[in-house]
Short mmCIF file of C-alpha atoms and ligand atoms in Angstrom, two decimals:
data_model
loop_
_atom_site.label_atom_id
_atom_site.label_comp_id
_atom_site.label_asym_id
_atom_site.label_seq_id
_atom_site.Cartn_x
_atom_site.Cartn_y
_atom_site.Cartn_z
CA MET A 1 28.41 -2.46 23.45
CA ILE A 2 29.45 0.99 24.43
CA VAL A 3 27.28 3.91 23.57
CA VAL A 4 28.70 7.73 23.55
CA LEU A 5 26.87 10.25 24.05
CA ARG A 6 27.25 13.66 22.37
CA THR A 7 28.74 16.16 24.84
CA ASP A 8 25.81 18.18 24.45
CA VAL A 9 23.85 15.42 25.37
CA SER A 10 20.38 16.58 27.51
CA GLU A 11 18.63 14.40 30.63
CA PRO A 12 15.27 13.51 28.82
CA GLN A 13 17.75 11.92 26.06
CA ILE A 14 20.29 9.89 28.29
CA ASN A 15 16.78 8.30 29.81
CA HIS A 16 15.34 7.44 26.95
CA VAL A 17 18.53 5.96 25.82
CA LEU A 18 18.63 3.83 28.68
CA GLU A 19 14.93 2.79 28.09
CA ARG A 20 15.66 2.29 25.26
CA VAL A 21 18.40 -0.10 25.88
CA GLN A 22 16.65 -2.02 28.15
CA GLU A 23 13.81 -2.97 26.05
CA LEU A 24 16.33 -3.90 23.71
CA GLY A 25 17.04 -6.65 25.96
CA PHE A 26 20.30 -5.38 27.82
CA GLU A 27 21.34 -3.89 30.97
CA PRO A 28 22.65 -0.58 30.64
CA ARG A 29 25.51 0.81 32.93
CA LEU A 30 25.56 4.55 32.52
CA ILE A 31 29.04 6.02 33.49
CA ARG A 32 29.37 9.57 34.08
CA GLY A 33 32.71 10.92 33.02
CA GLU A 34 33.98 14.65 33.34
CA PHE A 35 34.41 14.91 29.66
CA ARG A 36 31.72 12.33 28.36
CA THR A 37 29.02 9.94 29.52
CA ILE A 38 28.87 6.89 28.06
CA VAL A 39 26.37 3.47 28.31
CA GLY A 40 27.54 0.09 28.80
CA LEU A 41 25.37 -2.55 27.34
CA ILE A 42 25.77 -6.03 29.44
CA GLY A 43 24.14 -8.74 26.93
CA ASP A 44 24.89 -10.16 23.65
CA ASP A 45 26.37 -7.89 21.11
CA ASN A 46 24.41 -7.47 17.75
CA LYS A 47 24.24 -5.81 14.83
CA THR A 48 20.51 -4.68 14.61
CA ALA A 49 20.50 -3.46 17.88
CA ALA A 50 23.77 -1.29 17.53
CA GLY A 51 22.03 0.48 14.40
CA ALA A 52 18.29 0.99 16.85
CA LEU A 53 21.28 2.46 19.09
CA GLU A 54 22.28 4.93 16.63
CA ALA A 55 19.52 6.24 16.00
CA ILE A 56 18.75 8.11 19.29
CA PRO A 57 19.12 11.53 19.58
CA GLY A 58 21.80 12.05 22.00
CA VAL A 59 23.89 9.26 20.62
CA GLU A 60 26.66 10.03 19.20
CA GLN A 61 28.39 6.18 18.36
CA VAL A 62 27.91 2.79 19.68
CA LEU A 63 30.70 0.69 20.06
CA ARG A 64 30.81 -2.99 19.19
CA ILE A 65 32.88 -4.64 21.93
CA LEU A 66 35.00 -7.68 20.32
CA LYS A 67 36.08 -8.75 23.48
CA PRO A 68 33.57 -11.08 25.18
CA PHE A 69 34.58 -9.13 28.84
CA LYS A 70 33.07 -5.88 28.28
CA MET A 71 33.07 -4.33 32.19
CA ALA A 72 36.47 -5.34 32.88
CA SER A 73 37.68 -4.16 29.52
CA ARG A 74 39.93 -1.01 28.51
CA GLU A 75 37.31 0.17 26.00
CA PHE A 76 34.62 0.73 29.02
CA HIS A 77 36.96 1.72 31.14
CA LYS A 78 40.17 4.04 30.03
CA GLU A 79 41.21 4.68 33.68
CA ASP A 80 43.21 1.99 35.77
CA SER A 81 40.73 1.40 38.89
CA ILE A 82 41.37 1.64 42.44
CA VAL A 83 39.83 -0.59 44.28
CA PRO A 84 39.60 0.22 48.06
CA VAL A 85 40.09 -2.63 51.10
CA GLY A 86 39.51 -2.23 54.54
CA LYS A 87 36.99 1.22 54.33
CA GLY A 88 39.49 2.32 52.11
CA LYS A 89 42.51 2.23 54.08
CA VAL A 90 44.39 0.70 51.32
CA ARG A 91 43.77 1.14 47.51
CA ILE A 92 45.06 -1.35 44.99
CA GLY A 93 45.88 -0.06 41.40
CA GLY A 94 46.48 3.49 39.49
CA GLY A 95 50.27 3.56 41.51
CA HIS A 96 49.05 2.38 44.45
CA LEU A 97 50.38 -1.02 45.72
CA ALA A 98 48.98 -4.14 47.50
CA MET A 99 51.68 -5.69 49.91
CA ILE A 100 49.61 -8.84 51.10
CA ALA A 101 51.06 -11.03 53.43
CA GLY A 102 50.70 -13.31 56.23
CA PRO A 103 50.64 -17.24 56.97
CA CYS A 104 48.96 -19.34 54.66
CA ALA A 105 46.56 -20.49 57.11
CA VAL A 106 45.58 -19.02 60.68
CA GLU A 107 46.46 -21.81 62.91
CA SER A 108 46.15 -19.66 66.42
CA LEU A 109 45.40 -16.47 68.00
CA GLU A 110 49.07 -15.99 69.47
CA GLY A 111 50.44 -17.25 66.12
CA LEU A 112 48.94 -15.19 63.82
CA ARG A 113 49.67 -11.96 66.72
CA ALA A 114 53.32 -12.72 66.06
CA ILE A 115 53.44 -13.14 62.25
CA ALA A 116 51.07 -9.73 61.93
CA GLY A 117 53.44 -7.69 63.91
CA HIS A 118 56.04 -9.02 61.89
CA VAL A 119 55.17 -8.30 58.72
CA LYS A 120 53.07 -4.91 60.05
CA LYS A 121 56.11 -3.03 60.73
CA ALA A 122 58.22 -4.48 57.63
CA GLY A 123 55.88 -2.11 55.59
CA ALA A 124 52.88 -4.40 54.45
CA ASN A 125 49.54 -3.18 53.76
CA ILE A 126 47.00 -5.95 54.25
CA LEU A 127 46.97 -9.26 55.91
CA ARG A 128 46.33 -12.53 55.07
CA GLY A 129 45.48 -15.58 56.27
CA GLY A 130 43.05 -18.55 55.22
CA ALA A 131 40.47 -19.86 57.12
CA PHE A 132 39.06 -22.21 54.73
CA LYS A 133 41.58 -23.98 53.09
CA PRO A 134 41.66 -26.36 49.55
CA ARG A 135 43.86 -29.16 50.00
CA THR A 136 44.97 -31.33 47.78
CA SER A 137 43.69 -34.35 50.54
CA PRO A 138 41.37 -34.50 52.60
CA TYR A 139 42.82 -35.76 55.32
CA ALA A 140 45.01 -32.34 55.46
CA PHE A 141 44.47 -29.54 57.66
CA GLN A 142 41.81 -28.01 56.56
CA GLY A 143 42.09 -24.72 57.89
CA MET A 144 40.20 -23.20 60.90
CA GLY A 145 36.70 -22.02 59.89
CA GLU A 146 34.41 -19.41 61.56
CA ASP A 147 37.08 -19.23 64.44
CA GLY A 148 40.11 -18.51 62.54
CA LEU A 149 38.01 -16.07 60.62
CA LYS A 150 37.22 -14.28 64.07
CA ILE A 151 41.37 -14.26 64.57
CA LEU A 152 42.12 -13.18 61.85
CA ARG A 153 39.74 -9.96 62.20
CA ASP A 154 40.81 -9.49 65.28
CA VAL A 155 44.04 -9.55 65.19
CA GLY A 156 43.59 -6.95 61.96
CA ASP A 157 41.90 -5.00 64.40
CA GLU A 158 45.32 -5.01 66.46
CA VAL A 159 48.05 -4.23 63.68
CA ASP A 160 45.73 -1.48 62.19
CA MET A 161 45.58 -3.59 58.69
CA PRO A 162 42.44 -4.49 56.86
CA VAL A 163 42.13 -8.30 56.22
CA VAL A 164 42.05 -11.16 53.05
CA THR A 165 40.84 -14.71 53.38
CA GLU A 166 39.85 -17.26 50.85
CA VAL A 167 36.49 -18.18 50.61
CA MET A 168 35.77 -21.51 49.16
CA ASP A 169 32.13 -22.54 48.89
CA THR A 170 29.31 -19.65 48.68
CA ARG A 171 27.61 -21.32 51.85
CA GLN A 172 30.75 -19.20 52.57
CA VAL A 173 30.19 -15.96 51.85
CA PRO A 174 28.25 -14.18 54.34
CA LEU A 175 30.42 -15.26 56.95
CA VAL A 176 33.70 -14.55 55.07
CA GLU A 177 31.87 -11.31 54.16
CA LYS A 178 30.89 -10.60 58.42
CA TRP A 179 34.81 -10.81 59.24
CA ALA A 180 37.43 -9.71 56.44
CA ASP A 181 37.63 -7.20 54.31
CA MET A 182 38.46 -8.50 51.01
CA PHE A 183 36.77 -12.02 49.55
CA GLN A 184 40.00 -13.75 48.25
CA ILE A 185 38.85 -16.72 44.97
CA GLY A 186 41.86 -19.14 44.97
CA ALA A 187 43.04 -20.63 42.15
CA ARG A 188 40.71 -24.02 42.16
CA ASN A 189 37.79 -22.03 42.53
CA MET A 190 38.52 -19.47 39.43
CA GLN A 191 35.91 -20.73 37.20
CA ASN A 192 33.63 -21.62 40.25
CA PHE A 193 30.77 -19.73 38.29
CA ASP A 194 27.92 -19.44 41.52
CA LEU A 195 30.46 -18.60 43.67
CA LEU A 196 31.78 -15.84 41.68
CA LYS A 197 28.07 -14.33 41.29
CA GLU A 198 27.45 -14.77 44.89
CA VAL A 199 30.80 -12.11 45.99
CA GLY A 200 29.75 -10.60 43.12
CA GLN A 201 26.24 -9.39 44.86
CA THR A 202 28.53 -7.41 48.01
CA ARG A 203 30.02 -4.91 47.40
CA LYS A 204 32.97 -6.25 48.94
CA PRO A 205 36.67 -6.45 47.09
CA VAL A 206 37.73 -9.85 45.50
CA LEU A 207 41.14 -10.94 44.87
CA LEU A 208 40.88 -13.55 41.87
CA LYS A 209 43.21 -16.00 41.56
CA ARG A 210 44.18 -17.69 38.41
CA GLY A 211 43.42 -20.49 37.95
CA MET A 212 46.55 -23.11 37.43
CA SER A 213 45.68 -24.18 33.93
CA ALA A 214 43.50 -21.06 32.90
CA THR A 215 44.28 -18.63 30.17
CA VAL A 216 44.32 -14.77 30.76
CA LYS A 217 41.58 -14.36 28.85
CA ASP A 218 39.59 -16.95 31.20
CA LEU A 219 40.91 -14.99 34.13
CA LEU A 220 39.25 -11.82 32.38
CA MET A 221 36.00 -13.71 32.04
CA SER A 222 35.95 -14.85 35.56
CA ALA A 223 36.71 -10.51 36.56
CA GLU A 224 33.71 -10.54 34.24
CA TYR A 225 31.06 -12.62 36.14
CA VAL A 226 31.90 -10.46 39.53
CA LEU A 227 31.55 -7.20 37.72
CA ALA A 228 28.21 -8.75 35.73
CA GLU A 229 26.75 -9.04 38.93
CA GLY A 230 27.42 -4.70 40.25
CA ASN A 231 30.32 -5.70 42.52
CA PRO A 232 33.54 -3.38 40.84
CA ASN A 233 36.38 -4.45 43.06
CA VAL A 234 38.09 -6.93 41.93
CA VAL A 235 42.13 -7.11 42.03
CA LEU A 236 43.78 -10.24 39.96
CA CYS A 237 46.37 -12.08 41.15
CA GLU A 238 49.00 -14.38 38.68
CA ARG A 239 49.94 -17.21 41.13
CA GLY A 240 51.36 -19.08 38.02
CA VAL A 241 50.17 -22.18 36.11
CA ARG A 242 51.02 -25.59 35.72
CA SER A 243 54.11 -26.63 33.43
CA PHE A 244 56.39 -29.03 32.27
CA GLU A 245 58.75 -27.54 34.58
CA ASP A 246 59.28 -29.35 38.16
CA SER A 247 61.72 -27.16 40.42
CA THR A 248 59.40 -24.31 40.77
CA ARG A 249 55.61 -25.41 42.37
CA ASN A 250 54.41 -23.88 39.45
CA MET A 251 55.52 -21.76 36.54
CA LEU A 252 55.06 -17.79 36.94
CA ASP A 253 53.68 -16.18 34.13
CA MET A 254 55.28 -12.18 34.57
CA SER A 255 53.73 -11.46 31.20
CA ALA A 256 50.42 -12.22 32.60
CA VAL A 257 50.67 -8.51 34.27
CA PRO A 258 51.28 -6.52 30.75
CA ASN A 259 48.94 -8.79 29.12
CA VAL A 260 45.74 -7.84 31.63
CA LYS A 261 46.76 -4.47 31.81
CA GLY A 262 46.88 -3.75 28.00
CA GLN A 263 43.05 -5.45 28.43
CA SER A 264 41.63 -4.52 31.44
CA HIS A 265 41.52 -1.61 34.04
CA LEU A 266 41.44 -3.92 36.63
CA PRO A 267 44.17 -4.19 39.17
CA ILE A 268 47.07 -6.93 39.05
CA ILE A 269 48.82 -8.43 41.76
CA VAL A 270 51.63 -11.14 42.44
CA ASP A 271 51.73 -14.10 44.32
CA PRO A 272 55.39 -15.08 43.59
CA SER A 273 54.73 -17.42 46.99
CA HIS A 274 52.18 -20.02 45.49
CA ALA A 275 54.16 -19.33 41.78
CA THR A 276 57.51 -20.41 42.91
CA GLY A 277 57.12 -22.34 45.91
CA ARG A 278 60.67 -21.74 46.88
CA PRO A 279 61.80 -19.08 49.27
CA ASP A 280 65.08 -18.13 47.28
CA LEU A 281 63.09 -17.28 44.20
CA ILE A 282 60.39 -14.99 45.95
CA PRO A 283 62.05 -12.07 46.98
CA SER A 284 63.57 -12.06 42.98
CA MET A 285 60.15 -12.39 41.35
CA ALA A 286 58.78 -10.05 43.95
CA MET A 287 60.63 -7.22 42.70
CA ALA A 288 60.66 -8.55 39.29
CA SER A 289 56.34 -8.00 39.44
CA VAL A 290 57.13 -4.48 40.67
CA ALA A 291 58.98 -3.33 38.08
CA ALA A 292 56.96 -5.26 35.45
CA LYS A 293 54.03 -2.40 36.69
CA ALA A 294 52.39 -5.54 39.00
CA ASP A 295 49.78 -3.47 41.34
CA GLY A 296 51.35 -5.52 44.53
CA VAL A 297 52.46 -8.53 45.96
CA HIS A 298 51.11 -11.17 48.39
CA VAL A 299 53.68 -13.35 49.79
CA GLU A 300 53.41 -15.77 52.82
CA VAL A 301 55.22 -15.37 55.44
CA HIS A 302 55.90 -17.80 59.43
CA ASP A 303 58.15 -17.01 61.94
CA CYS A 304 58.23 -21.03 62.52
CA PRO A 305 57.99 -22.55 58.98
CA GLU A 306 58.65 -26.31 60.40
CA LYS A 307 56.19 -26.06 62.19
CA ALA A 308 53.53 -24.83 59.67
CA PHE A 309 50.35 -26.33 59.34
CA SER A 310 49.73 -25.93 55.44
CA ASP A 311 52.97 -24.09 52.50
CA GLY A 312 55.75 -23.92 55.43
CA PRO A 313 58.26 -24.83 52.49
CA GLN A 314 57.23 -21.75 50.75
CA ALA A 315 57.17 -19.31 53.58
CA LEU A 316 59.59 -16.50 54.21
CA LEU A 317 61.34 -15.77 57.14
CA PRO A 318 60.09 -12.26 58.97
CA PRO A 319 63.60 -11.41 58.60
CA GLN A 320 63.55 -11.76 54.40
CA PHE A 321 60.25 -10.01 54.53
CA ALA A 322 61.57 -7.38 55.98
CA SER A 323 64.16 -7.40 53.52
CA LEU A 324 62.50 -7.74 50.59
CA MET A 325 60.03 -5.35 51.81
CA ASP A 326 63.10 -2.58 51.85
CA ASP A 327 64.44 -3.38 48.33
CA LEU A 328 60.16 -3.00 47.34
CA ARG A 329 59.89 0.39 48.77
CA LYS A 330 63.14 1.62 47.05
CA LEU A 331 62.29 0.36 43.84
CA ALA A 332 58.75 1.93 44.44
CA THR A 333 59.82 5.26 44.75
CA LEU A 334 61.95 4.92 41.51
CA LEU A 335 58.91 4.03 39.85
CA GLY A 336 57.14 6.92 41.28
CA ARG A 337 53.79 4.46 42.93
CA THR A 338 53.36 4.74 47.08
CA ILE A 339 51.66 1.99 49.57
CA ASP A 340 49.07 3.12 51.59
C1 PEP B 1 46.29 -19.55 49.07
O1 PEP B 1 46.94 -18.45 48.75
O2 PEP B 1 47.02 -19.62 50.25
C2 PEP B 1 46.44 -20.52 48.02
C3 PEP B 1 45.53 -21.68 48.82
O3 PEP B 1 46.58 -20.08 47.13
P1 PEP B 1 46.45 -20.12 45.14
O4 PEP B 1 44.53 -20.52 45.06
O5 PEP B 1 46.63 -19.56 44.67
O6 PEP B 1 46.49 -21.81 45.39
MN1 MN B 2 49.15 -21.08 50.82
#
C-alpha cells in the first residue's frame, strides 16, 4: 500500500502515521518528494489496514497496489531510477546508458588488461569479467575465484572503469563486495532468494539477470527481494529465455524492455551476447536494445575467442566491438541519451 500525505501535513502527523504503520505490522518507507510526501508500506495489503490509515489526520489517500511487487513498481516511484556505479562514476537509467563490456571470465592479468584496454578505448564505461563461473559441467573452468576478483579490481583501476562480476553464493558476497563495484546475479540464480536478500543487505548496485525460464513478473519479484532489504540499486538485465528455437542460444525477449519500463522505475539493460550466442547477431540486437529504450547493453568481448576459457564462440572481437560502439553512440545521441 502507499499512503499519500496531504501537502500541508505536519512533522508530528508524519511521525504518527509512521508509528501507526508499524503498529499495523508494516515496514514504512518514507519518501519526501518535491511536492508530495508518501509512505510506502512493505507487508501484505489489506482493506482493514487501508481504512485505519485513511482515518489519520494528514493522510490524503491510501492506495492499494494490486501488483505483487511494490517497491519495484512505477506506482511506488514515478520517476526512472538512476543507479550509480563505482561511487557515481557511471550512472544507469534516466537517460544514462551502461555500456558493459569485457570477457566472459577473468583468465589472467595480462589477458584482461589487453581486453580492458580495447573496450575502454571503444567507449565502454563498465568492465565485466567473471571470477566465479556457473558452468553446466562441474569439470569445466569454474573461474579464478578471489585471484580473479583482485585482477578485475586492479585492471578496472588501471583503465579507470567500475567493474561488475557475478556472485553465485551467499558465502561469496563479502568477497565480491570488497573487490567489485557491482554484483551480478546470473540467470541461474535469479530466484536464489537467500542470495538476493544477502546482496539486498549491502548498498552495492546489483545487476539482476532474467532467469532463463522466468517471466517478467518473476524478474520484478526477484528485484523486490533486493529492494525490500533496503538496497535501492537494482539494474535488470534481459538476456534471453529458453525456447524451441535452436539456432540461437536463447530467445531474446526485446519486448521485456518496454514491458518492464511500463511497470517499474528500475533501469533495464540487454545482454545480446548470452541472448543470441552469435557474434553475427549481437551488433543488431545491441542497436535494437537502445532503440527500444533500454538503459544499456552488456557485451562479451575477447581478443582471441578461440583461446577463451568460456563463451569464446559468442565473443565480439575488439574491432567489432569498437564499430558497434560507434553506431551505439550515434543512436544514443539521436535519442538524447548519454554515456557517462
Ligand atoms: C555471464 O554473464 O557470463 C553469464 C553467465 O550470464 P547468464 O547468467 O545470463 O547466463
Ligand atoms: Mn558468458
